[in-house]
C-alpha cells in the first residue's frame, strides 16, 4: 500500500507509471452486476441493514455456485456473506481460535493472515514452504511444526496462493483435509482466486517446468491465449473444458472453513463482498460475532452481486481470465530477458513470484531497494517480497499481471532497459 501511495503521487505529478503492484483486476464488475447496482440506486429504494449473514437470495445463489463448479451440495444456511473476504477472516478467526492458539500458514503467504491472527493474540507458525513443495504446506511440514512449537489449532491453506500462484492438487487437498480432521486442526481454505486458473489441478505440471518457452507453448490455445473463444473453452460459459477452477475444501471436509470473494474472478474488489462456508459447529458463533463486528455486509453490493451468477456474468469473467492468461504467457516468455530466477509456478491467480536476479540483488542489496529504484527511475511499480515472506522476502518480488497484457508488455520493456542501465 505504501508503493501504491507513491504511484498515486507520481501520477498526480504527471508521470506515466505502469503499476503491476496491486492484486486487483482492472476490468470491473460484470455488466449485469453494474446495471443492477445502477437500477437500485436510481430507484430511490431505502438501502437499510440486511440480515447479518446476508440476504437469502445471495446466500442461495452462492450455494448454487458450489453445485455448478464443484458438484457440492451446500445448504444456504451454511453460507455467510461478509464484508469482503477480510470480514470472513476476522469473523472466522474470532470464532475458531482463542488467544494463544497456534495457527500454521505457508511462507511465503498473504500478510493479512499473519496480521489478523497476531492482533487476536494467536501464535502464527510459519511453514517454510519453498520450491521443493511448490510453496504449499504439507503434512511433513505440519508435523515438523508441531514437534517444534506444539499442537496446532489451525492451518490456513491458500490455493491459488498469493503471492506465488501455486495450487494444491486434489490429492494434496485430500491429504491435508484428512490430516487436519484426524488431529482436530481447523482447516481454513482461502479460495478467493478460484476460477483464475490455467490448467487442471492434477495436471499443473505444465507450469512447473523451468523452461518458460516450453511452458508458454504448453498453454498456447488454452483459456483464450492466441485467439481462443472468449469463454476459453468449448464448454458452456462458466464451465471451461479441461480447466479445473480449483479444488474446494468442502469436497473433502465440511469441517473446513472455506472463504471466498467477488473481488478476483468477478473483478469486484471495491464492492467489499465476500463469503464463507461455515462449519456447522462454528455457525452460531460466526453469526453472533459478525453482528457485533460488522453488523451486515453492504446492502447495495449484496443485491447487485446476485447477478454475478448469471450465464452472461460467468462468460464475461472467463473472458477476463483469458486476458490474464495472455499476460501470464507474456511474462513467462520474457523471464529469460528479465534475468529473474527461482520463479514459482504460476498455476493460478495473477502473480509472478521470482528473484530479480543476482546482479540486481548485488547492486541494490534488497528487493525493497530494487523496487524503489525501479519505480523512481523506470516508473514501474512491483511489490517487494517482504510482506509475504518474513525470512526470504528481501530476495523476491511479486509482479501482478492483473493490469492486463498491454501494461505488462510495456513494463517488461522498461524493466529490461532499467536493468541494462
mmCIF file of C-alpha atoms in Angstrom:
data_model
loop_
_atom_site.group_PDB
_atom_site.id
_atom_site.type_symbol
_atom_site.label_atom_id
_atom_site.label_comp_id
_atom_site.label_asym_id
_atom_site.label_seq_id
_atom_site.Cartn_x
_atom_site.Cartn_y
_atom_site.Cartn_z
ATOM 1 C CA UNK A 1 0.000 0.000 0.000
ATOM 2 C CA UNK A 2 2.983 2.332 0.562
ATOM 3 C CA UNK A 3 4.043 1.724 -3.024
ATOM 4 C CA UNK A 4 0.525 2.408 -4.295
ATOM 5 C CA UNK A 5 0.602 5.699 -2.398
ATOM 6 C CA UNK A 6 3.815 6.677 -4.176
ATOM 7 C CA UNK A 7 2.309 5.610 -7.521
ATOM 8 C CA UNK A 8 -0.596 7.986 -6.874
ATOM 9 C CA UNK A 9 1.823 10.825 -6.078
ATOM 10 C CA UNK A 10 3.832 10.271 -9.260
ATOM 11 C CA UNK A 11 0.717 10.067 -11.410
ATOM 12 C CA UNK A 12 -0.624 13.254 -9.847
ATOM 13 C CA UNK A 13 2.637 14.898 -10.909
ATOM 14 C CA UNK A 14 2.052 13.760 -14.487
ATOM 15 C CA UNK A 15 4.396 10.758 -14.502
ATOM 16 C CA UNK A 16 3.333 7.770 -16.632
ATOM 17 C CA UNK A 17 3.598 4.889 -14.151
ATOM 18 C CA UNK A 18 2.904 1.260 -15.049
ATOM 19 C CA UNK A 19 1.661 -0.353 -11.858
ATOM 20 C CA UNK A 20 1.973 -4.127 -11.569
ATOM 21 C CA UNK A 21 1.692 -3.868 -7.833
ATOM 22 C CA UNK A 22 -1.907 -4.315 -6.713
ATOM 23 C CA UNK A 23 -3.685 -7.646 -6.790
ATOM 24 C CA UNK A 24 -6.883 -6.362 -8.316
ATOM 25 C CA UNK A 25 -8.413 -6.862 -11.764
ATOM 26 C CA UNK A 26 -8.873 -3.765 -13.857
ATOM 27 C CA UNK A 27 -11.871 -4.856 -15.919
ATOM 28 C CA UNK A 28 -14.573 -4.051 -13.392
ATOM 29 C CA UNK A 29 -17.689 -5.965 -12.448
ATOM 30 C CA UNK A 30 -19.735 -7.929 -14.986
ATOM 31 C CA UNK A 31 -22.145 -5.663 -16.858
ATOM 32 C CA UNK A 32 -25.221 -7.233 -15.277
ATOM 33 C CA UNK A 33 -23.916 -6.537 -11.790
ATOM 34 C CA UNK A 34 -23.213 -2.892 -12.583
ATOM 35 C CA UNK A 35 -26.604 -2.494 -14.273
ATOM 36 C CA UNK A 36 -28.373 -3.943 -11.256
ATOM 37 C CA UNK A 37 -26.488 -1.581 -8.940
ATOM 38 C CA UNK A 38 -27.399 1.417 -11.099
ATOM 39 C CA UNK A 39 -31.039 0.333 -11.096
ATOM 40 C CA UNK A 40 -31.049 0.001 -7.310
ATOM 41 C CA UNK A 41 -29.587 3.437 -6.722
ATOM 42 C CA UNK A 42 -31.819 5.110 -9.325
ATOM 43 C CA UNK A 43 -34.949 3.582 -7.790
ATOM 44 C CA UNK A 44 -34.694 5.614 -4.599
ATOM 45 C CA UNK A 45 -35.155 2.403 -2.613
ATOM 46 C CA UNK A 46 -34.089 2.643 1.007
ATOM 47 C CA UNK A 47 -30.975 0.530 1.448
ATOM 48 C CA UNK A 48 -31.215 -0.451 5.069
ATOM 49 C CA UNK A 49 -29.476 -3.070 7.154
ATOM 50 C CA UNK A 50 -29.782 -6.622 5.888
ATOM 51 C CA UNK A 51 -29.625 -9.838 7.895
ATOM 52 C CA UNK A 52 -26.188 -10.189 9.481
ATOM 53 C CA UNK A 53 -25.152 -13.121 7.311
ATOM 54 C CA UNK A 54 -26.549 -11.672 4.098
ATOM 55 C CA UNK A 55 -29.738 -11.632 2.085
ATOM 56 C CA UNK A 56 -31.306 -15.013 1.406
ATOM 57 C CA UNK A 57 -31.261 -14.524 -2.357
ATOM 58 C CA UNK A 58 -27.477 -14.081 -2.428
ATOM 59 C CA UNK A 59 -26.798 -16.931 0.003
ATOM 60 C CA UNK A 60 -28.880 -19.221 -2.197
ATOM 61 C CA UNK A 61 -27.069 -18.066 -5.342
ATOM 62 C CA UNK A 62 -23.681 -18.739 -3.724
ATOM 63 C CA UNK A 63 -24.829 -22.230 -2.728
ATOM 64 C CA UNK A 64 -25.854 -22.829 -6.333
ATOM 65 C CA UNK A 65 -22.413 -21.744 -7.483
ATOM 66 C CA UNK A 66 -20.862 -24.601 -5.473
ATOM 67 C CA UNK A 67 -23.165 -27.096 -7.130
ATOM 68 C CA UNK A 68 -22.199 -25.723 -10.545
ATOM 69 C CA UNK A 69 -18.427 -25.565 -10.156
ATOM 70 C CA UNK A 70 -17.683 -28.315 -7.659
ATOM 71 C CA UNK A 71 -20.726 -30.584 -7.512
ATOM 72 C CA UNK A 72 -21.005 -29.817 -3.783
ATOM 73 C CA UNK A 73 -24.429 -29.563 -2.156
ATOM 74 C CA UNK A 74 -24.343 -26.520 0.144
ATOM 75 C CA UNK A 75 -27.196 -25.514 2.429
ATOM 76 C CA UNK A 76 -27.671 -21.728 2.024
ATOM 77 C CA UNK A 77 -27.922 -21.551 5.819
ATOM 78 C CA UNK A 78 -24.235 -22.506 5.946
ATOM 79 C CA UNK A 79 -23.264 -19.521 3.750
ATOM 80 C CA UNK A 80 -22.230 -16.306 5.478
ATOM 81 C CA UNK A 81 -21.990 -13.217 3.266
ATOM 82 C CA UNK A 82 -19.264 -10.922 4.612
ATOM 83 C CA UNK A 83 -17.669 -7.531 4.062
ATOM 84 C CA UNK A 84 -15.106 -8.834 1.630
ATOM 85 C CA UNK A 85 -13.012 -11.875 2.404
ATOM 86 C CA UNK A 86 -11.373 -9.723 5.094
ATOM 87 C CA UNK A 87 -14.610 -9.728 7.060
ATOM 88 C CA UNK A 88 -14.794 -13.500 6.702
ATOM 89 C CA UNK A 89 -11.274 -13.956 8.026
ATOM 90 C CA UNK A 90 -11.936 -11.735 11.013
ATOM 91 C CA UNK A 91 -15.229 -13.395 11.982
ATOM 92 C CA UNK A 92 -13.913 -16.867 11.222
ATOM 93 C CA UNK A 93 -10.685 -16.467 13.175
ATOM 94 C CA UNK A 94 -12.575 -14.986 16.122
ATOM 95 C CA UNK A 95 -14.965 -17.929 16.148
ATOM 96 C CA UNK A 96 -12.409 -20.689 15.587
ATOM 97 C CA UNK A 97 -9.375 -19.652 17.630
ATOM 98 C CA UNK A 98 -8.542 -18.395 21.110
ATOM 99 C CA UNK A 99 -5.625 -16.237 22.262
ATOM 100 C CA UNK A 100 -2.515 -18.383 22.438
ATOM 101 C CA UNK A 101 -3.689 -20.881 19.798
ATOM 102 C CA UNK A 102 -1.086 -21.866 17.232
ATOM 103 C CA UNK A 103 -2.181 -21.423 13.617
ATOM 104 C CA UNK A 104 0.048 -22.514 10.740
ATOM 105 C CA UNK A 105 0.419 -20.838 7.349
ATOM 106 C CA UNK A 106 2.814 -21.295 4.460
ATOM 107 C CA UNK A 107 5.642 -18.843 3.989
ATOM 108 C CA UNK A 108 5.516 -17.037 1.586
ATOM 109 C CA UNK A 109 1.882 -16.164 2.138
ATOM 110 C CA UNK A 110 -0.637 -13.357 2.381
ATOM 111 C CA UNK A 111 0.403 -10.968 5.148
ATOM 112 C CA UNK A 112 -3.130 -10.254 6.391
ATOM 113 C CA UNK A 113 -3.478 -13.802 7.759
ATOM 114 C CA UNK A 114 -0.485 -13.226 9.988
ATOM 115 C CA UNK A 115 -1.525 -9.741 10.998
ATOM 116 C CA UNK A 116 -5.129 -10.577 11.909
ATOM 117 C CA UNK A 117 -4.123 -13.670 13.876
ATOM 118 C CA UNK A 118 -1.424 -11.756 15.740
ATOM 119 C CA UNK A 119 -3.880 -8.968 16.563
ATOM 120 C CA UNK A 120 -6.224 -11.594 18.037
ATOM 121 C CA UNK A 121 -3.453 -12.968 20.258
ATOM 122 C CA UNK A 122 -2.823 -16.139 18.272
ATOM 123 C CA UNK A 123 0.637 -17.558 17.655
ATOM 124 C CA UNK A 124 1.409 -17.700 13.946
ATOM 125 C CA UNK A 125 3.521 -20.708 12.972
ATOM 126 C CA UNK A 126 5.114 -20.120 9.577
ATOM 127 C CA UNK A 127 5.876 -23.158 7.441
ATOM 128 C CA UNK A 128 8.946 -22.698 5.269
ATOM 129 C CA UNK A 129 7.202 -23.928 2.119
ATOM 130 C CA UNK A 130 9.714 -23.379 -0.633
ATOM 131 C CA UNK A 131 10.142 -24.598 -4.202
ATOM 132 C CA UNK A 132 10.646 -28.229 -3.162
ATOM 133 C CA UNK A 133 6.986 -28.403 -2.057
ATOM 134 C CA UNK A 134 5.732 -25.902 -4.639
ATOM 135 C CA UNK A 135 5.230 -23.255 -1.946
ATOM 136 C CA UNK A 136 2.337 -25.195 -0.374
ATOM 137 C CA UNK A 137 2.005 -26.741 3.113
ATOM 138 C CA UNK A 138 2.482 -30.478 3.520
ATOM 139 C CA UNK A 139 1.753 -32.952 6.337
ATOM 140 C CA UNK A 140 5.507 -33.335 6.826
ATOM 141 C CA UNK A 141 5.930 -29.582 7.369
ATOM 142 C CA UNK A 142 2.954 -29.572 9.747
ATOM 143 C CA UNK A 143 4.351 -32.439 11.784
ATOM 144 C CA UNK A 144 7.725 -30.733 11.964
ATOM 145 C CA UNK A 145 5.999 -27.536 13.141
ATOM 146 C CA UNK A 146 4.148 -29.416 15.879
ATOM 147 C CA UNK A 147 7.359 -31.060 17.053
ATOM 148 C CA UNK A 148 8.951 -27.625 17.460
ATOM 149 C CA UNK A 149 6.053 -25.429 18.574
ATOM 150 C CA UNK A 150 3.459 -27.819 19.999
ATOM 151 C CA UNK A 151 -0.039 -28.825 18.835
ATOM 152 C CA UNK A 152 -1.668 -26.677 16.181
ATOM 153 C CA UNK A 153 -5.205 -25.316 16.358
ATOM 154 C CA UNK A 154 -5.477 -24.328 12.721
ATOM 155 C CA UNK A 155 -3.984 -24.362 9.231
ATOM 156 C CA UNK A 156 -4.527 -21.711 6.578
ATOM 157 C CA UNK A 157 -4.335 -23.084 3.038
ATOM 158 C CA UNK A 158 -4.399 -20.675 0.096
ATOM 159 C CA UNK A 159 -4.910 -22.239 -3.321
ATOM 160 C CA UNK A 160 -4.178 -20.444 -5.610
ATOM 161 C CA UNK A 161 -1.675 -18.810 -3.282
ATOM 162 C CA UNK A 162 -0.832 -15.146 -3.014
ATOM 163 C CA UNK A 163 1.984 -14.318 -3.893
ATOM 164 C CA UNK A 164 3.162 -17.477 -5.660
ATOM 165 C CA UNK A 165 0.083 -18.522 -7.644
ATOM 166 C CA UNK A 166 0.672 -22.180 -6.792
ATOM 167 C CA UNK A 167 -2.239 -24.540 -6.203
ATOM 168 C CA UNK A 168 -2.936 -27.657 -4.171
ATOM 169 C CA UNK A 169 -3.774 -30.717 -6.245
ATOM 170 C CA UNK A 170 -6.761 -32.910 -5.417
ATOM 171 C CA UNK A 171 -4.504 -35.440 -3.742
ATOM 172 C CA UNK A 172 -2.826 -32.724 -1.662
ATOM 173 C CA UNK A 173 -6.135 -31.192 -0.591
ATOM 174 C CA UNK A 174 -7.477 -34.594 0.408
ATOM 175 C CA UNK A 175 -4.324 -35.365 2.377
ATOM 176 C CA UNK A 176 -4.298 -32.033 4.213
ATOM 177 C CA UNK A 177 -8.026 -32.226 4.998
ATOM 178 C CA UNK A 178 -7.569 -35.726 6.414
ATOM 179 C CA UNK A 179 -4.520 -34.682 8.438
ATOM 180 C CA UNK A 180 -6.432 -31.777 9.979
ATOM 181 C CA UNK A 181 -9.548 -33.841 10.690
ATOM 182 C CA UNK A 182 -7.588 -36.612 12.412
ATOM 183 C CA UNK A 183 -5.805 -34.150 14.709
ATOM 184 C CA UNK A 184 -8.632 -31.749 15.415
ATOM 185 C CA UNK A 185 -6.921 -28.941 13.494
ATOM 186 C CA UNK A 186 -9.234 -26.400 11.864
ATOM 187 C CA UNK A 187 -8.576 -26.090 8.140
ATOM 188 C CA UNK A 188 -9.168 -22.596 6.754
ATOM 189 C CA UNK A 189 -9.217 -22.739 2.944
ATOM 190 C CA UNK A 190 -8.731 -19.407 1.158
ATOM 191 C CA UNK A 191 -10.285 -19.910 -2.284
ATOM 192 C CA UNK A 192 -10.692 -16.305 -3.404
ATOM 193 C CA UNK A 193 -8.665 -16.870 -6.595
ATOM 194 C CA UNK A 194 -10.713 -19.857 -7.744
ATOM 195 C CA UNK A 195 -11.689 -19.512 -11.374
ATOM 196 C CA UNK A 196 -8.422 -17.760 -12.256
ATOM 197 C CA UNK A 197 -6.542 -20.912 -13.160
ATOM 198 C CA UNK A 198 -4.505 -22.114 -16.112
ATOM 199 C CA UNK A 199 -4.690 -25.901 -16.116
ATOM 200 C CA UNK A 200 -6.065 -28.984 -14.362
ATOM 201 C CA UNK A 201 -5.171 -29.111 -10.674
ATOM 202 C CA UNK A 202 -3.891 -32.645 -11.230
ATOM 203 C CA UNK A 203 -2.056 -31.608 -14.391
ATOM 204 C CA UNK A 204 -0.489 -28.450 -13.064
ATOM 205 C CA UNK A 205 2.874 -29.710 -14.194
ATOM 206 C CA UNK A 206 2.826 -27.586 -17.358
ATOM 207 C CA UNK A 207 3.579 -24.601 -15.134
ATOM 208 C CA UNK A 208 6.229 -26.494 -13.187
ATOM 209 C CA UNK A 209 8.782 -26.551 -15.979
ATOM 210 C CA UNK A 210 11.636 -24.110 -15.717
ATOM 211 C CA UNK A 211 11.811 -23.658 -19.494
ATOM 212 C CA UNK A 212 9.459 -20.722 -19.932
ATOM 213 C CA UNK A 213 9.241 -21.040 -23.709
ATOM 214 C CA UNK A 214 8.117 -24.625 -23.301
ATOM 215 C CA UNK A 215 5.639 -23.514 -20.660
ATOM 216 C CA UNK A 216 4.212 -20.854 -22.941
ATOM 217 C CA UNK A 217 3.858 -23.388 -25.739
ATOM 218 C CA UNK A 218 2.052 -25.756 -23.394
ATOM 219 C CA UNK A 219 -0.564 -23.119 -22.710
ATOM 220 C CA UNK A 220 -0.957 -21.982 -26.317
ATOM 221 C CA UNK A 221 -4.658 -22.071 -27.135
ATOM 222 C CA UNK A 222 -5.804 -22.517 -23.526
ATOM 223 C CA UNK A 223 -8.070 -20.024 -21.780
ATOM 224 C CA UNK A 224 -8.203 -17.720 -24.765
ATOM 225 C CA UNK A 225 -4.457 -17.484 -25.400
ATOM 226 C CA UNK A 226 -3.770 -16.770 -29.066
ATOM 227 C CA UNK A 227 -7.334 -16.462 -30.194
ATOM 228 C CA UNK A 228 -9.418 -18.965 -28.261
ATOM 229 C CA UNK A 229 -13.054 -18.110 -27.682
ATOM 230 C CA UNK A 230 -13.938 -15.569 -25.006
ATOM 231 C CA UNK A 231 -15.224 -18.227 -22.660
ATOM 232 C CA UNK A 232 -11.906 -20.029 -23.077
ATOM 233 C CA UNK A 233 -13.338 -23.433 -23.944
ATOM 234 C CA UNK A 234 -15.830 -25.391 -25.939
ATOM 235 C CA UNK A 235 -17.991 -25.848 -22.857
ATOM 236 C CA UNK A 236 -20.747 -23.605 -21.576
ATOM 237 C CA UNK A 237 -19.817 -20.211 -20.110
ATOM 238 C CA UNK A 238 -18.548 -20.720 -16.602
ATOM 239 C CA UNK A 239 -17.560 -24.329 -17.330
ATOM 240 C CA UNK A 240 -14.241 -24.117 -19.193
ATOM 241 C CA UNK A 241 -13.452 -27.535 -20.609
ATOM 242 C CA UNK A 242 -10.294 -29.176 -19.298
ATOM 243 C CA UNK A 243 -9.541 -26.491 -16.723
ATOM 244 C CA UNK A 244 -10.293 -27.093 -13.076
ATOM 245 C CA UNK A 245 -11.380 -23.979 -11.241
ATOM 246 C CA UNK A 246 -9.595 -25.018 -8.068
ATOM 247 C CA UNK A 247 -10.277 -27.718 -5.507
ATOM 248 C CA UNK A 248 -12.820 -26.779 -2.843
ATOM 249 C CA UNK A 249 -12.003 -27.988 0.663
ATOM 250 C CA UNK A 250 -15.660 -28.950 1.186
ATOM 251 C CA UNK A 251 -15.203 -31.656 -1.423
ATOM 252 C CA UNK A 252 -13.211 -33.411 1.299
ATOM 253 C CA UNK A 253 -14.269 -31.950 4.644
ATOM 254 C CA UNK A 254 -17.228 -29.788 5.660
ATOM 255 C CA UNK A 255 -15.380 -29.198 8.940
ATOM 256 C CA UNK A 256 -13.173 -26.794 6.982
ATOM 257 C CA UNK A 257 -13.858 -23.073 6.848
ATOM 258 C CA UNK A 258 -13.986 -22.026 3.180
ATOM 259 C CA UNK A 259 -13.513 -18.348 2.376
ATOM 260 C CA UNK A 260 -14.048 -16.700 -0.992
ATOM 261 C CA UNK A 261 -14.899 -13.356 -2.536
ATOM 262 C CA UNK A 262 -16.253 -11.464 -5.520
ATOM 263 C CA UNK A 263 -13.022 -9.430 -5.663
ATOM 264 C CA UNK A 264 -10.882 -11.506 -8.028
ATOM 265 C CA UNK A 265 -12.688 -13.724 -10.564
ATOM 266 C CA UNK A 266 -15.673 -11.340 -10.684
ATOM 267 C CA UNK A 267 -13.487 -8.212 -10.700
ATOM 268 C CA UNK A 268 -15.303 -6.533 -7.795
ATOM 269 C CA UNK A 269 -12.661 -5.679 -5.155
ATOM 270 C CA UNK A 270 -14.132 -2.316 -4.148
ATOM 271 C CA UNK A 271 -17.654 -3.689 -3.733
ATOM 272 C CA UNK A 272 -16.494 -5.340 -0.495
ATOM 273 C CA UNK A 273 -18.486 -8.554 -0.759
ATOM 274 C CA UNK A 274 -17.112 -11.927 0.227
ATOM 275 C CA UNK A 275 -18.445 -15.072 1.805
ATOM 276 C CA UNK A 276 -17.692 -18.054 3.978
ATOM 277 C CA UNK A 277 -18.903 -21.628 4.043
ATOM 278 C CA UNK A 278 -19.343 -22.137 7.767
ATOM 279 C CA UNK A 279 -18.541 -25.386 9.582
ATOM 280 C CA UNK A 280 -21.700 -26.424 11.401
ATOM 281 C CA UNK A 281 -20.148 -26.174 14.860
ATOM 282 C CA UNK A 282 -18.962 -22.605 14.247
ATOM 283 C CA UNK A 283 -22.057 -21.194 12.542
ATOM 284 C CA UNK A 284 -23.749 -19.800 15.697
ATOM 285 C CA UNK A 285 -20.547 -18.081 16.833
ATOM 286 C CA UNK A 286 -19.823 -16.662 13.378
ATOM 287 C CA UNK A 287 -23.333 -15.225 13.172
ATOM 288 C CA UNK A 288 -23.133 -13.654 16.620
ATOM 289 C CA UNK A 289 -19.659 -12.233 16.157
ATOM 290 C CA UNK A 290 -20.426 -10.863 12.692
ATOM 291 C CA UNK A 291 -23.352 -8.924 14.101
ATOM 292 C CA UNK A 292 -21.004 -7.212 16.537
ATOM 293 C CA UNK A 293 -18.009 -6.724 14.229
ATOM 294 C CA UNK A 294 -19.685 -5.516 11.029
ATOM 295 C CA UNK A 295 -23.471 -5.694 11.613
ATOM 296 C CA UNK A 296 -24.065 -6.669 7.968
ATOM 297 C CA UNK A 297 -22.350 -6.543 4.564
ATOM 298 C CA UNK A 298 -23.063 -3.560 2.260
ATOM 299 C CA UNK A 299 -26.695 -3.808 1.181
ATOM 300 C CA UNK A 300 -26.499 -2.484 -2.425
ATOM 301 C CA UNK A 301 -23.497 -4.653 -3.211
ATOM 302 C CA UNK A 302 -25.364 -7.714 -1.963
ATOM 303 C CA UNK A 303 -28.424 -7.135 -4.126
ATOM 304 C CA UNK A 304 -26.281 -6.443 -7.196
ATOM 305 C CA UNK A 305 -23.970 -9.416 -6.580
ATOM 306 C CA UNK A 306 -26.810 -11.860 -7.223
ATOM 307 C CA UNK A 307 -26.329 -11.029 -10.908
ATOM 308 C CA UNK A 308 -22.750 -12.308 -10.724
ATOM 309 C CA UNK A 309 -24.086 -15.853 -11.121
ATOM 310 C CA UNK A 310 -25.825 -15.310 -14.444
ATOM 311 C CA UNK A 311 -24.604 -17.025 -17.609
ATOM 312 C CA UNK A 312 -23.587 -13.647 -19.016
ATOM 313 C CA UNK A 313 -21.524 -12.811 -15.939
ATOM 314 C CA UNK A 314 -19.688 -16.130 -15.950
ATOM 315 C CA UNK A 315 -18.868 -15.616 -19.647
ATOM 316 C CA UNK A 316 -17.581 -12.079 -19.030
ATOM 317 C CA UNK A 317 -15.395 -13.274 -16.162
ATOM 318 C CA UNK A 318 -13.968 -16.095 -18.251
ATOM 319 C CA UNK A 319 -13.081 -13.560 -20.923
ATOM 320 C CA UNK A 320 -11.181 -11.585 -18.305
ATOM 321 C CA UNK A 321 -9.348 -14.746 -17.234
ATOM 322 C CA UNK A 322 -8.372 -15.239 -20.880
ATOM 323 C CA UNK A 323 -6.744 -11.817 -20.716
ATOM 324 C CA UNK A 324 -4.850 -12.790 -17.577
ATOM 325 C CA UNK A 325 -3.676 -15.920 -19.377
ATOM 326 C CA UNK A 326 -2.259 -13.888 -22.261
ATOM 327 C CA UNK A 327 -0.438 -11.563 -19.859
ATOM 328 C CA UNK A 328 0.842 -14.542 -17.890
ATOM 329 C CA UNK A 329 2.204 -16.186 -21.036
ATOM 330 C CA UNK A 330 3.990 -12.949 -21.919
ATOM 331 C CA UNK A 331 5.724 -12.862 -18.535
ATOM 332 C CA UNK A 332 6.796 -16.496 -18.831
ATOM 333 C CA UNK A 333 8.113 -15.936 -22.341
ATOM 334 C CA UNK A 334 10.213 -12.992 -21.119
ATOM 335 C CA UNK A 335 11.613 -14.462 -17.923
ATOM 336 C CA UNK A 336 14.994 -15.102 -19.532
ATOM 337 C CA UNK A 337 15.177 -11.500 -20.799
ATOM 338 C CA UNK A 338 14.343 -10.243 -17.344
ATOM 339 C CA UNK A 339 17.007 -12.432 -15.815
ATOM 340 C CA UNK A 340 14.704 -13.343 -12.946
ATOM 341 C CA UNK A 341 15.283 -16.666 -11.238
ATOM 342 C CA UNK A 342 13.702 -19.115 -8.780
ATOM 343 C CA UNK A 343 10.232 -18.337 -10.095
ATOM 344 C CA UNK A 344 7.211 -20.042 -8.587
ATOM 345 C CA UNK A 345 4.877 -21.973 -10.910
ATOM 346 C CA UNK A 346 2.074 -19.527 -11.733
ATOM 347 C CA UNK A 347 -0.720 -22.117 -11.715
ATOM 348 C CA UNK A 348 -3.467 -19.658 -10.795
ATOM 349 C CA UNK A 349 -4.247 -16.114 -9.619
ATOM 350 C CA UNK A 350 -2.386 -13.337 -11.475
ATOM 351 C CA UNK A 351 1.031 -13.187 -9.845
ATOM 352 C CA UNK A 352 4.619 -13.958 -10.801
ATOM 353 C CA UNK A 353 6.900 -14.517 -7.803
ATOM 354 C CA UNK A 354 10.636 -14.562 -8.523
ATOM 355 C CA UNK A 355 14.069 -13.244 -7.585
ATOM 356 C CA UNK A 356 15.069 -10.218 -9.671
ATOM 357 C CA UNK A 357 18.435 -11.863 -10.352
ATOM 358 C CA UNK A 358 21.827 -11.985 -8.669
ATOM 359 C CA UNK A 359 23.119 -8.886 -10.448
ATOM 360 C CA UNK A 360 20.185 -6.764 -9.321
ATOM 361 C CA UNK A 361 20.339 -8.021 -5.743
ATOM 362 C CA UNK A 362 24.097 -7.436 -5.704
ATOM 363 C CA UNK A 363 23.541 -3.897 -6.960
ATOM 364 C CA UNK A 364 20.632 -2.905 -4.718
ATOM 365 C CA UNK A 365 21.016 -5.291 -1.791
ATOM 366 C CA UNK A 366 17.322 -5.974 -1.248
ATOM 367 C CA UNK A 367 14.202 -6.354 -3.298
ATOM 368 C CA UNK A 368 12.771 -3.323 -1.482
ATOM 369 C CA UNK A 369 15.620 -1.119 -2.702
ATOM 370 C CA UNK A 370 15.341 -2.622 -6.180
ATOM 371 C CA UNK A 371 11.593 -1.883 -6.324
ATOM 372 C CA UNK A 372 12.113 1.666 -5.060
ATOM 373 C CA UNK A 373 14.728 2.366 -7.752
ATOM 374 C CA UNK A 374 12.591 0.729 -10.449
ATOM 375 C CA UNK A 375 9.631 2.912 -9.517
ATOM 376 C CA UNK A 376 11.553 6.173 -9.331
ATOM 377 C CA UNK A 377 13.734 5.650 -12.418
ATOM 378 C CA UNK A 378 11.722 3.413 -14.780
ATOM 379 C CA UNK A 379 8.270 4.211 -13.381
ATOM 380 C CA UNK A 380 7.257 0.579 -12.947
ATOM 381 C CA UNK A 381 5.676 -0.490 -9.671
ATOM 382 C CA UNK A 382 6.293 -4.001 -8.341
ATOM 383 C CA UNK A 383 5.805 -5.351 -4.833
ATOM 384 C CA UNK A 384 8.871 -6.375 -2.812
ATOM 385 C CA UNK A 385 8.577 -9.756 -1.141
ATOM 386 C CA UNK A 386 8.897 -8.607 2.462
ATOM 387 C CA UNK A 387 5.151 -8.548 3.201
ATOM 388 C CA UNK A 388 4.789 -12.142 2.079
ATOM 389 C CA UNK A 389 7.925 -13.785 3.425
ATOM 390 C CA UNK A 390 9.460 -12.673 6.724
ATOM 391 C CA UNK A 391 12.557 -14.843 6.157
ATOM 392 C CA UNK A 392 13.442 -14.619 2.461
ATOM 393 C CA UNK A 393 11.225 -11.813 1.186
ATOM 394 C CA UNK A 394 14.061 -9.371 0.531
ATOM 395 C CA UNK A 395 15.243 -11.692 -2.237
ATOM 396 C CA UNK A 396 11.914 -11.765 -4.124
ATOM 397 C CA UNK A 397 9.464 -9.530 -5.944
ATOM 398 C CA UNK A 398 5.830 -10.044 -6.873
ATOM 399 C CA UNK A 399 4.628 -8.925 -10.281
ATOM 400 C CA UNK A 400 0.866 -8.718 -10.738
ATOM 401 C CA UNK A 401 -0.280 -9.219 -14.317
ATOM 402 C CA UNK A 402 -3.867 -8.277 -13.417
ATOM 403 C CA UNK A 403 -3.280 -4.914 -15.104
ATOM 404 C CA UNK A 404 -3.502 -6.635 -18.486
ATOM 405 C CA UNK A 405 -1.395 -7.560 -21.487
ATOM 406 C CA UNK A 406 -0.534 -4.063 -22.700
ATOM 407 C CA UNK A 407 0.558 -2.851 -19.269
ATOM 408 C CA UNK A 408 2.679 -5.963 -18.748
ATOM 409 C CA UNK A 409 4.277 -5.622 -22.183
ATOM 410 C CA UNK A 410 5.235 -2.003 -21.511
ATOM 411 C CA UNK A 411 6.503 -2.826 -18.030
ATOM 412 C CA UNK A 412 8.731 -5.640 -19.289
ATOM 413 C CA UNK A 413 10.447 -3.336 -21.783
ATOM 414 C CA UNK A 414 11.003 -0.712 -19.095
ATOM 415 C CA UNK A 415 12.366 -3.265 -16.628
ATOM 416 C CA UNK A 416 14.762 -4.746 -19.184
ATOM 417 C CA UNK A 417 16.041 -1.274 -20.103
ATOM 418 C CA UNK A 418 16.377 -0.297 -16.430
ATOM 419 C CA UNK A 419 18.375 -3.423 -15.611
ATOM 420 C CA UNK A 420 20.691 -2.952 -18.599
ATOM 421 C CA UNK A 421 21.344 0.571 -17.405
#
